[in-house]
Amino acid sequence: MANSDNNRRKFMATTLQSVGLTALGGLLWSGYSDEVKAAPLVLRPPGALPEEDFLKACIKCGLCAEACVNRESNKNRDGSKRPGTLQMAKGGDHVMIGTPFFKPVEVPCYMCDDIPCVPVCPSGALDMPSLLNETEELDINKARMGLAVVHKESCIAFWGIQCDACYRACPLLDEAITLEYAKNERTGKHAFLLPVVHSDVCTGCGLCEKACVTEEPAIFVLPIEYSTGKAGSHYVKGWDKKDQERIKDAKEIHTQTERSEKEAADYLNMEVEY
Amino acid sequence: MKNLKYLLLRRVTQVLLMVLYFGANAYGWHILEGTFGSSVLFGVIPLADPYTTLQVLATGFVLGADVLLGAAIITLFYMVVGGRAFCSWVCPINMVTDLANWLRRKLNLDKEEVNYRFLKRSARYWLMVLGLIVSAIVGVAAFEVLSPITIMQRGIVFGFGAGIAVIVAIFLFDLFGVKNGWCGHVCPLGAAYSLIGKTSLVRVKHDHEACTNCMECKIVCPENQVLWMVNKESVSVTDGECTNCGRCIDVCGDDALEFSIRSFGKK
């Protein structure tokens, strides 16, 4: 009797220990795994799924980086090594280890016509259908790796200095970046040539960022979810017929507050209460 | 002189595989491209690691057909032929842990048997299941974010970076910490291959008649619990945890151990 009690106690203790250790390990592991996911400002190869899904899907095989035409192992004409576009994140890169990414300021994506990095992806993390055009051909112009943003204060074109480095570097010349003319009121006789990025065309290749002449690029590519804001669905474009049709389905919303009990004029004539 | 046949064969295989993977990136060879997560053999045949594939599936993402087919091919291969041979014939970490183990023996670090209460050999199975659960919770293949196996392999192919620290950590853990700590107690990938390889045909066979009970095999075996039959019975090692490394065959001076095809009839 005493023996079976002992056995039971031992069994319970072992079970509790195992469960406890497993829970502890699981928590630590989850915390770590979740933490290493958090590298928001990372640019992925063309066709990459939205970051959350990309991290689920990427099997970290490196086939995309090996297929990239501008590879790390490529040599310059003089035989010297040159960096490649797609890097596989290693310890210290602060990007989820083993996943492919690129840094435009170092090496941008050169937008190959046949997009060699995408068809080799075995897991579907790089989604080929998202890059097919109307004729079912791979079309690099459909890539949305990120979106270039111009920082007006540091862009010297906004100072009145003539620079069109980003405009010239853009593979979609005059489509993704256009130059807008503006009068220079300060001198009265000069023109500004201002770079404007068009988000419906820009692929986020980063050639503009690489080409920018300022100390730190004044034009830079950010992942789309960080470079675009969102107006919200309750704003309607009054000049857009299609958008205005949404008003038809709109329901009247009444907001009843203390203030709305009074007339608007009363409200305006009210004394300010602190 | 001791026989090194299988040890050398294994090292040649491991190094050759790494050279092929390295060449795929550095020189554009189309023999074996990718990493263990997912590879392409001869530019056509997909190969994928079954446990990595399971982790991705656990995140809720259904992978491309190439990975699923590749995982099936690898699973089938080790099920039928190799057993847990991935660990000793393919995995580059095996070279690190073998070195640690060899040093342990040279430095006499194993004089006293330590009872690792919280790190039993079964811990890896817990970790294997835990890896899948964590993958499902966090939404990312959980073992892959710290797997020294692919960190080492990607290091060889694409450059190490700070990832080298992980390899050093495992070396130190196996040298000064737990004997056969990583491969024998922790690695969930090895656990998965233990389960997959249970049914494989290639097996180490023990001949009780020839055995002189010198126990050399048990000293070198990284999973020596699978050699329970030594000096007891003439049977094959059927335990899935046997890595088919053949080290026991090399060191046996009595030819009591040999690779053979598993026999299904009862003796």
XYZ file of C-alpha atoms in Angstrom:
541
model
C 0.000 0.000 0.000
C 2.736 2.379 1.005
C 4.699 1.374 -2.042
C 1.879 2.089 -4.463
C 1.405 5.470 -2.768
C 5.064 6.184 -3.319
C 4.833 5.173 -6.938
C 1.836 7.385 -7.452
C 3.611 10.319 -5.839
C 6.650 9.744 -8.005
C 4.527 9.474 -11.113
C 2.670 12.685 -10.299
C 5.917 14.514 -9.587
C 7.521 13.344 -12.833
C 4.454 14.241 -14.835
C 4.251 17.682 -13.265
C 7.951 18.253 -13.873
C 7.684 17.217 -17.509
C 4.616 19.330 -18.124
C 6.181 22.273 -16.328
C 9.444 22.063 -18.235
C 7.596 21.656 -21.512
C 5.445 24.699 -20.775
C 8.511 26.715 -19.801
C 10.356 25.634 -22.923
C 7.344 26.335 -25.074
C 6.955 29.832 -23.650
C 10.627 30.701 -24.108
C 10.639 29.236 -27.588
C 7.437 31.060 -28.574
C 8.763 34.319 -27.200
C 12.007 33.967 -29.089
C 10.321 32.895 -32.326
C 7.860 35.759 -32.130
C 10.639 38.229 -31.415
C 12.768 37.230 -34.394
C 9.743 37.738 -36.646
C 9.772 41.431 -35.864
C 11.889 43.036 -38.554
C 9.318 45.266 -40.206
C 11.488 47.286 -42.555
C 12.753 44.430 -44.657
C 12.390 44.155 -48.423
C 11.613 40.755 -49.895
C 12.135 39.360 -53.427
C 9.513 40.045 -56.115
C 6.227 38.189 -55.727
C 6.735 37.679 -51.991
C 3.534 37.092 -50.061
C 2.577 39.681 -47.417
C 5.214 39.502 -44.673
C 3.116 37.497 -42.209
C 2.374 34.778 -44.771
C 5.852 34.979 -46.233
C 7.377 34.112 -42.861
C 5.051 31.129 -42.559
C 5.796 29.875 -46.036
C 9.501 30.546 -46.590
C 11.395 27.294 -46.084
C 14.756 29.120 -46.095
C 16.268 27.018 -48.859
C 18.042 29.873 -50.624
C 17.034 28.734 -54.110
C 15.862 32.274 -54.931
C 19.178 33.780 -53.899
C 21.008 31.174 -55.956
C 18.803 31.881 -58.969
C 19.236 35.665 -58.690
C 21.287 36.763 -61.684
C 23.080 39.402 -59.675
C 24.609 36.970 -57.219
C 27.121 37.287 -54.450
C 29.367 34.844 -56.273
C 29.369 36.929 -59.437
C 32.667 38.509 -60.312
C 33.411 41.938 -61.644
C 35.388 42.173 -64.865
C 38.598 42.618 -62.912
C 37.872 39.393 -61.038
C 36.930 41.043 -57.770
C 33.879 39.802 -55.890
C 30.775 41.927 -55.798
C 27.778 41.771 -53.542
C 24.589 40.197 -54.824
C 21.041 41.499 -54.625
C 19.402 38.763 -52.584
C 21.033 37.988 -49.273
C 20.139 35.094 -47.026
C 19.717 36.555 -43.551
C 22.404 35.339 -41.192
C 22.978 35.931 -37.525
C 23.504 39.653 -36.969
C 21.433 40.817 -39.929
C 18.430 41.369 -37.645
C 16.155 39.764 -40.181
C 14.468 36.391 -39.607
C 17.386 34.039 -40.054
C 17.603 32.218 -43.374
C 15.055 34.351 -45.225
C 15.963 36.207 -48.427
C 15.991 40.017 -48.474
C 17.740 42.893 -50.170
C 19.048 46.295 -49.195
C 18.650 48.733 -52.096
C 21.219 51.139 -50.733
C 23.779 48.356 -51.065
C 22.481 46.388 -54.042
C 19.057 47.055 -55.566
C 16.917 44.614 -57.543
C 17.773 44.955 -61.218
C 14.363 43.747 -62.342
C 15.257 40.886 -64.714
C 12.610 40.336 -67.404
C 12.313 36.618 -66.649
C 12.434 37.081 -62.834
C 14.643 34.008 -62.222
C 14.249 34.119 -58.440
C 10.504 33.476 -58.453
C 9.794 30.243 -60.398
C 12.417 28.327 -58.394
C 10.669 28.960 -55.077
C 9.441 25.503 -54.031
C 7.213 26.558 -51.163
C 5.022 29.249 -52.691
C 6.463 32.022 -50.520
C 7.215 33.814 -53.777
C 3.872 33.802 -55.503
C 4.206 33.432 -59.264
C 0.543 34.162 -60.181
C 0.822 37.626 -58.636
C 3.426 38.515 -61.256
C 1.566 37.300 -64.357
C 0.204 39.892 -66.757
C -2.853 39.671 -69.008
C -1.051 37.356 -71.423
C -0.038 35.010 -68.566
C 3.621 35.946 -68.850
C 5.893 36.830 -65.961
C 6.031 40.595 -65.752
C 8.490 42.187 -63.349
C 6.601 45.481 -63.586
C 3.848 43.851 -61.543
C 6.222 43.351 -58.635
C 5.509 45.342 -55.483
C 8.584 44.786 -53.386
C 8.098 48.133 -51.715
C 7.386 51.747 -52.519
C 9.881 54.582 -52.890
C 9.334 57.638 -50.718
C 10.922 61.066 -51.255
C 11.940 63.024 -48.204
C 11.457 66.610 -49.293
C 13.684 68.303 -46.745
C 16.792 66.378 -47.693
C 16.108 65.986 -51.418
C 18.286 68.655 -53.033
C 15.890 69.000 -55.986
C 13.503 70.612 -53.508
C 16.241 73.093 -52.643
C 16.387 74.192 -56.251
C 19.541 72.292 -57.121
C 19.136 70.459 -60.368
C 19.313 66.724 -59.755
C 17.451 64.005 -61.542
C 19.549 61.016 -60.441
C 16.600 58.976 -59.193
C 14.474 59.881 -62.185
C 17.190 58.716 -64.575
C 17.939 55.560 -62.585
C 14.329 54.384 -62.562
C 13.808 51.405 -64.884
C 10.262 52.662 -65.452
C 11.523 56.063 -66.554
C 8.863 58.767 -66.504
C 6.284 56.303 -65.229
C 7.216 55.375 -61.680
C 9.039 58.663 -61.057
C 8.063 61.778 -62.975
C 9.563 65.248 -62.731
C 7.140 67.973 -61.839
C 7.959 71.543 -62.734
C 7.382 74.234 -60.151
C 8.274 77.884 -60.061
C 11.065 78.845 -57.690
C 9.485 81.771 -55.861
C 12.700 82.551 -54.027
C 14.739 83.404 -57.111
C 11.750 84.269 -59.237
C 13.303 83.027 -62.441
C 14.288 79.398 -61.861
C 12.327 76.180 -61.961
C 12.214 73.289 -59.524
C 12.327 69.835 -61.074
C 10.697 67.764 -58.386
C 10.695 63.959 -58.364
C 7.279 62.445 -57.723
C 6.829 58.715 -57.138
C 3.691 57.074 -58.485
C 2.643 54.295 -56.199
C 0.599 52.466 -58.821
C 3.701 51.958 -60.972
C 6.671 51.813 -58.569
C 7.918 48.235 -58.067
C 10.187 49.029 -55.133
C 13.332 47.846 -56.883
C 15.423 50.486 -55.152
C 17.505 51.612 -58.134
C 16.522 55.189 -57.251
C 17.706 54.766 -53.670
C 21.018 53.391 -54.911
C 21.384 56.279 -57.362
C 20.514 59.082 -54.935
C 23.421 61.485 -54.539
C 22.791 62.701 -50.993
C 24.781 61.432 -48.038
C 21.887 59.299 -46.892
C 19.435 58.670 -49.725
C 16.619 61.220 -49.778
C 14.562 58.712 -51.739
C 14.274 55.281 -50.202
C 12.164 52.161 -50.519
C 9.975 51.033 -47.645
C 7.738 47.968 -47.505
C 4.384 49.050 -48.884
C 2.507 48.679 -45.626
C 4.891 51.238 -44.100
C 5.156 53.688 -46.969
C 1.441 54.113 -47.631
C -1.107 55.461 -45.230
C -4.784 54.593 -45.265
C -7.618 57.104 -45.485
C -10.349 54.844 -44.171
C -13.545 53.880 -45.978
C -15.695 56.743 -44.706
C -14.006 59.284 -46.976
C -15.531 59.506 -50.427
C -13.874 60.990 -53.476
C -16.456 63.514 -54.648
C -15.053 63.655 -58.163
C -14.937 59.940 -58.665
C -18.248 58.559 -59.937
C -17.457 55.019 -58.966
C -16.359 55.989 -55.497
C -19.398 58.204 -55.034
C -21.710 55.284 -55.603
C -20.767 54.097 -52.178
C -22.920 56.886 -50.778
C -26.019 55.066 -52.072
C -25.447 52.245 -49.631
C -24.387 54.552 -46.839
C -26.576 54.490 -43.778
C -27.333 57.604 -41.838
C -25.409 57.723 -38.639
C -26.717 59.777 -35.762
C -24.321 60.695 -33.059
C -26.112 61.927 -29.966
C -23.944 63.705 -27.469
C -24.470 66.359 -24.856
C -23.411 68.954 -27.375
C -25.876 67.962 -30.049
C -28.782 68.822 -27.762
C -28.071 72.486 -28.349
C -28.371 74.466 -31.561
C -25.165 75.113 -33.454
C -25.532 78.874 -32.825
C -25.857 78.280 -29.091
C -22.725 76.267 -29.174
C -20.836 79.047 -30.973
C -22.070 81.697 -28.530
C -21.256 79.627 -25.516
C -18.636 80.762 -23.112
C -15.589 78.630 -22.929
C -15.507 76.512 -19.850
C -12.265 75.281 -18.501
C 45.249 -0.282 -36.367
C 41.633 0.529 -35.974
C 39.353 0.241 -38.910
C 38.068 3.629 -40.135
C 36.130 2.482 -43.171
C 32.667 3.797 -42.310
C 33.982 6.848 -40.508
C 35.906 7.915 -43.605
C 33.009 7.063 -45.901
C 30.719 9.217 -43.787
C 33.098 12.153 -43.737
C 33.517 11.938 -47.499
C 29.739 11.890 -47.944
C 29.155 14.803 -45.577
C 31.897 16.954 -47.069
C 30.950 16.079 -50.636
C 27.328 17.102 -50.012
C 28.473 20.417 -48.551
C 30.768 20.971 -51.530
C 27.879 20.313 -53.915
C 25.596 22.734 -52.066
C 28.384 25.289 -51.917
C 29.126 24.878 -55.620
C 25.478 25.427 -56.483
C 25.682 28.928 -55.051
C 29.284 29.784 -55.842
C 29.652 28.272 -59.296
C 26.082 27.648 -60.406
C 26.260 23.854 -60.388
C 22.921 22.144 -60.911
C 23.654 18.980 -58.964
C 22.330 19.714 -55.507
C 20.875 23.192 -54.983
C 19.183 24.793 -52.011
C 19.557 23.699 -48.405
C 18.225 20.827 -46.311
C 14.960 22.709 -45.860
C 14.315 22.195 -49.537
C 16.678 21.187 -52.327
C 16.655 20.362 -55.990
C 18.608 17.330 -57.177
C 20.034 17.533 -60.723
C 17.861 20.564 -61.373
C 14.688 18.449 -61.407
C 14.010 16.207 -58.425
C 12.644 18.081 -55.409
C 13.833 17.094 -51.942
C 12.583 18.531 -48.673
C 13.057 17.912 -45.009
C 9.981 16.192 -43.553
C 10.134 17.882 -40.140
C 10.644 21.344 -41.632
C 7.723 20.677 -43.951
C 5.564 19.631 -41.004
C 6.473 22.828 -39.155
C 5.384 24.980 -42.082
C 2.161 22.986 -42.375
C 1.641 23.562 -38.646
C 1.752 27.322 -39.208
C -1.310 26.848 -41.369
C 0.390 27.493 -44.690
C -0.021 24.806 -47.319
C 3.259 24.578 -49.180
C 3.890 24.311 -52.886
C 3.708 20.903 -54.538
C 7.506 20.796 -54.924
C 8.098 20.819 -51.183
C 5.374 18.284 -50.442
C 6.676 15.918 -53.113
C 10.237 16.484 -51.912
C 9.309 15.688 -48.327
C 7.568 12.520 -49.496
C 10.654 11.410 -51.429
C 12.968 11.989 -48.451
C 10.568 10.290 -46.035
C 10.240 7.287 -48.274
C 14.005 7.017 -48.742
C 14.802 6.936 -45.023
C 11.811 4.733 -44.299
C 12.906 2.090 -46.751
C 16.681 2.431 -46.961
C 18.536 4.745 -44.668
C 17.048 4.660 -41.194
C 18.387 7.633 -39.245
C 21.321 7.868 -41.658
C 20.613 11.573 -42.266
C 22.107 12.339 -38.873
C 25.402 10.542 -39.360
C 25.902 10.603 -43.116
C 24.457 13.971 -44.150
C 24.058 16.448 -41.291
C 27.078 18.756 -40.931
C 26.457 19.252 -37.197
C 27.365 15.585 -36.803
C 30.977 16.508 -37.558
C 30.909 19.113 -34.792
C 29.353 16.826 -32.198
C 31.578 13.895 -33.193
C 34.591 16.137 -32.683
C 33.285 17.156 -29.266
C 32.658 13.536 -28.386
C 36.118 12.481 -29.521
C 37.685 15.270 -27.465
C 35.618 14.176 -24.488
C 37.150 10.755 -24.709
C 40.679 12.138 -25.192
C 40.294 14.549 -22.278
C 38.751 11.881 -20.089
C 35.695 13.953 -19.368
C 33.481 10.908 -19.074
C 35.016 9.345 -15.998
C 31.962 9.842 -13.914
C 28.582 8.922 -15.229
C 26.191 11.794 -14.670
C 22.489 11.300 -14.441
C 20.925 13.998 -16.531
C 17.646 14.128 -14.771
C 16.025 16.796 -16.893
C 17.646 15.895 -20.159
C 16.689 12.368 -20.926
C 17.069 10.956 -24.382
C 13.322 11.217 -24.735
C 13.521 15.024 -24.450
C 13.944 15.309 -28.207
C 10.515 13.789 -28.823
C 8.962 16.330 -26.496
C 10.845 19.069 -28.320
C 9.761 17.689 -31.661
C 6.095 17.915 -30.726
C 6.663 21.233 -28.959
C 8.257 22.597 -32.131
C 5.079 21.888 -34.052
C 2.902 23.450 -31.357
C 5.054 26.575 -31.201
C 5.010 26.775 -35.006
C 1.240 26.732 -34.915
C 1.045 29.399 -32.208
C 3.645 31.809 -33.521
C 3.045 31.317 -37.239
C 6.600 30.567 -38.223
C 8.548 27.304 -38.553
C 9.792 27.335 -34.962
C 12.778 24.995 -35.077
C 14.048 26.654 -38.233
C 14.618 29.940 -36.423
C 17.305 28.305 -34.293
C 18.220 25.092 -36.100
C 22.025 24.804 -36.036
C 21.775 22.313 -38.877
C 20.584 24.739 -41.500
C 22.431 27.634 -39.857
C 25.639 25.700 -40.391
C 24.691 24.665 -43.880
C 23.625 28.148 -44.938
C 26.804 29.364 -43.294
C 28.866 27.124 -45.537
C 26.873 28.056 -48.635
C 26.077 31.742 -48.077
C 28.401 32.867 -45.267
C 28.116 32.462 -41.515
C 27.739 35.857 -39.894
C 27.021 35.687 -36.183
C 25.381 32.290 -36.748
C 28.753 30.683 -36.058
C 28.041 31.267 -32.349
C 25.288 28.666 -32.469
C 27.708 26.059 -33.808
C 30.290 26.909 -31.155
C 27.597 26.718 -28.469
C 26.636 23.207 -29.533
C 30.267 22.147 -29.604
C 30.797 23.421 -26.054
C 27.518 21.904 -24.880
C 28.543 18.492 -26.177
C 32.112 18.826 -24.936
C 31.607 20.151 -21.422
C 27.906 19.650 -20.932
C 25.926 16.579 -21.733
C 27.582 13.684 -23.535
C 25.991 13.420 -26.979
C 23.834 16.263 -25.714
C 22.626 17.789 -28.943
C 22.178 14.809 -31.269
C 21.272 12.311 -28.589
C 18.993 14.360 -26.371
C 17.829 17.613 -27.927
C 17.637 17.672 -31.716
C 13.981 17.395 -32.807
C 15.043 16.793 -36.394
C 16.928 13.702 -35.279
C 13.863 12.625 -33.354
C 11.781 12.917 -36.497
C 14.284 10.840 -38.454
C 14.308 8.254 -35.637
C 10.590 7.807 -36.130
C 10.792 7.817 -39.918
C 13.726 5.392 -40.038
C 12.205 2.795 -37.745
C 11.210 0.563 -40.614
C 14.335 0.868 -42.739
C 15.973 -2.190 -44.243
C 19.659 -1.435 -43.735
C 20.544 -2.463 -40.190
C 23.545 -3.197 -38.031
C 23.504 -6.871 -37.116
C 25.074 -8.264 -33.979
C 26.581 -11.737 -33.871
C 26.508 -13.036 -30.316
C 28.812 -15.966 -31.135
C 31.668 -13.727 -32.280
C 31.310 -11.064 -29.576
C 33.963 -11.078 -26.868
C 32.231 -8.499 -24.714
C 34.977 -5.880 -25.077
C 32.342 -3.126 -25.164
C 34.326 -0.986 -27.614
C 31.135 -0.534 -29.605
C 29.245 0.827 -26.629
C 31.998 3.343 -25.936
C 31.896 4.915 -29.400
C 28.183 4.580 -30.073
C 26.431 7.949 -29.762
C 23.149 6.175 -29.044
C 24.493 3.220 -27.107
C 21.123 2.319 -25.650
C 20.299 0.764 -29.028
C 23.125 -1.773 -28.551
C 21.381 -3.531 -25.677
C 21.828 -6.885 -27.397
C 25.606 -6.843 -27.349
C 26.888 -10.085 -25.806
C 23.300 -11.151 -25.254
C 21.552 -12.036 -28.482
C 22.227 -12.344 -32.182
C 19.752 -9.806 -33.510
C 19.718 -6.705 -35.650
C 19.610 -3.225 -34.161
C 16.029 -2.282 -34.919
C 15.816 0.807 -32.752
C 14.997 3.934 -34.756
C 17.506 5.946 -32.768
C 20.414 4.038 -34.332
C 21.976 6.464 -36.814
C 23.505 3.729 -38.981
C 26.859 5.448 -38.608
C 28.712 2.151 -38.599
C 31.196 3.321 -35.983
C 30.487 0.202 -33.913
C 31.355 -1.940 -36.921
C 34.637 -0.032 -37.385
C 35.787 -0.490 -33.802
C 34.694 -4.084 -33.363
C 37.770 -6.271 -33.356
C 35.796 -9.492 -33.470
C 33.656 -8.919 -36.584
C 30.614 -9.309 -34.393
C 28.870 -6.373 -35.987
C 28.062 -5.855 -39.656
C 25.606 -4.004 -41.845
C 22.929 -6.283 -43.200
C 19.465 -6.194 -44.597
C 16.801 -6.495 -41.965
C 15.271 -9.921 -41.813
C 11.566 -10.109 -41.248
C 11.243 -13.747 -40.283
C 11.465 -14.695 -36.621
C 14.576 -16.463 -35.483
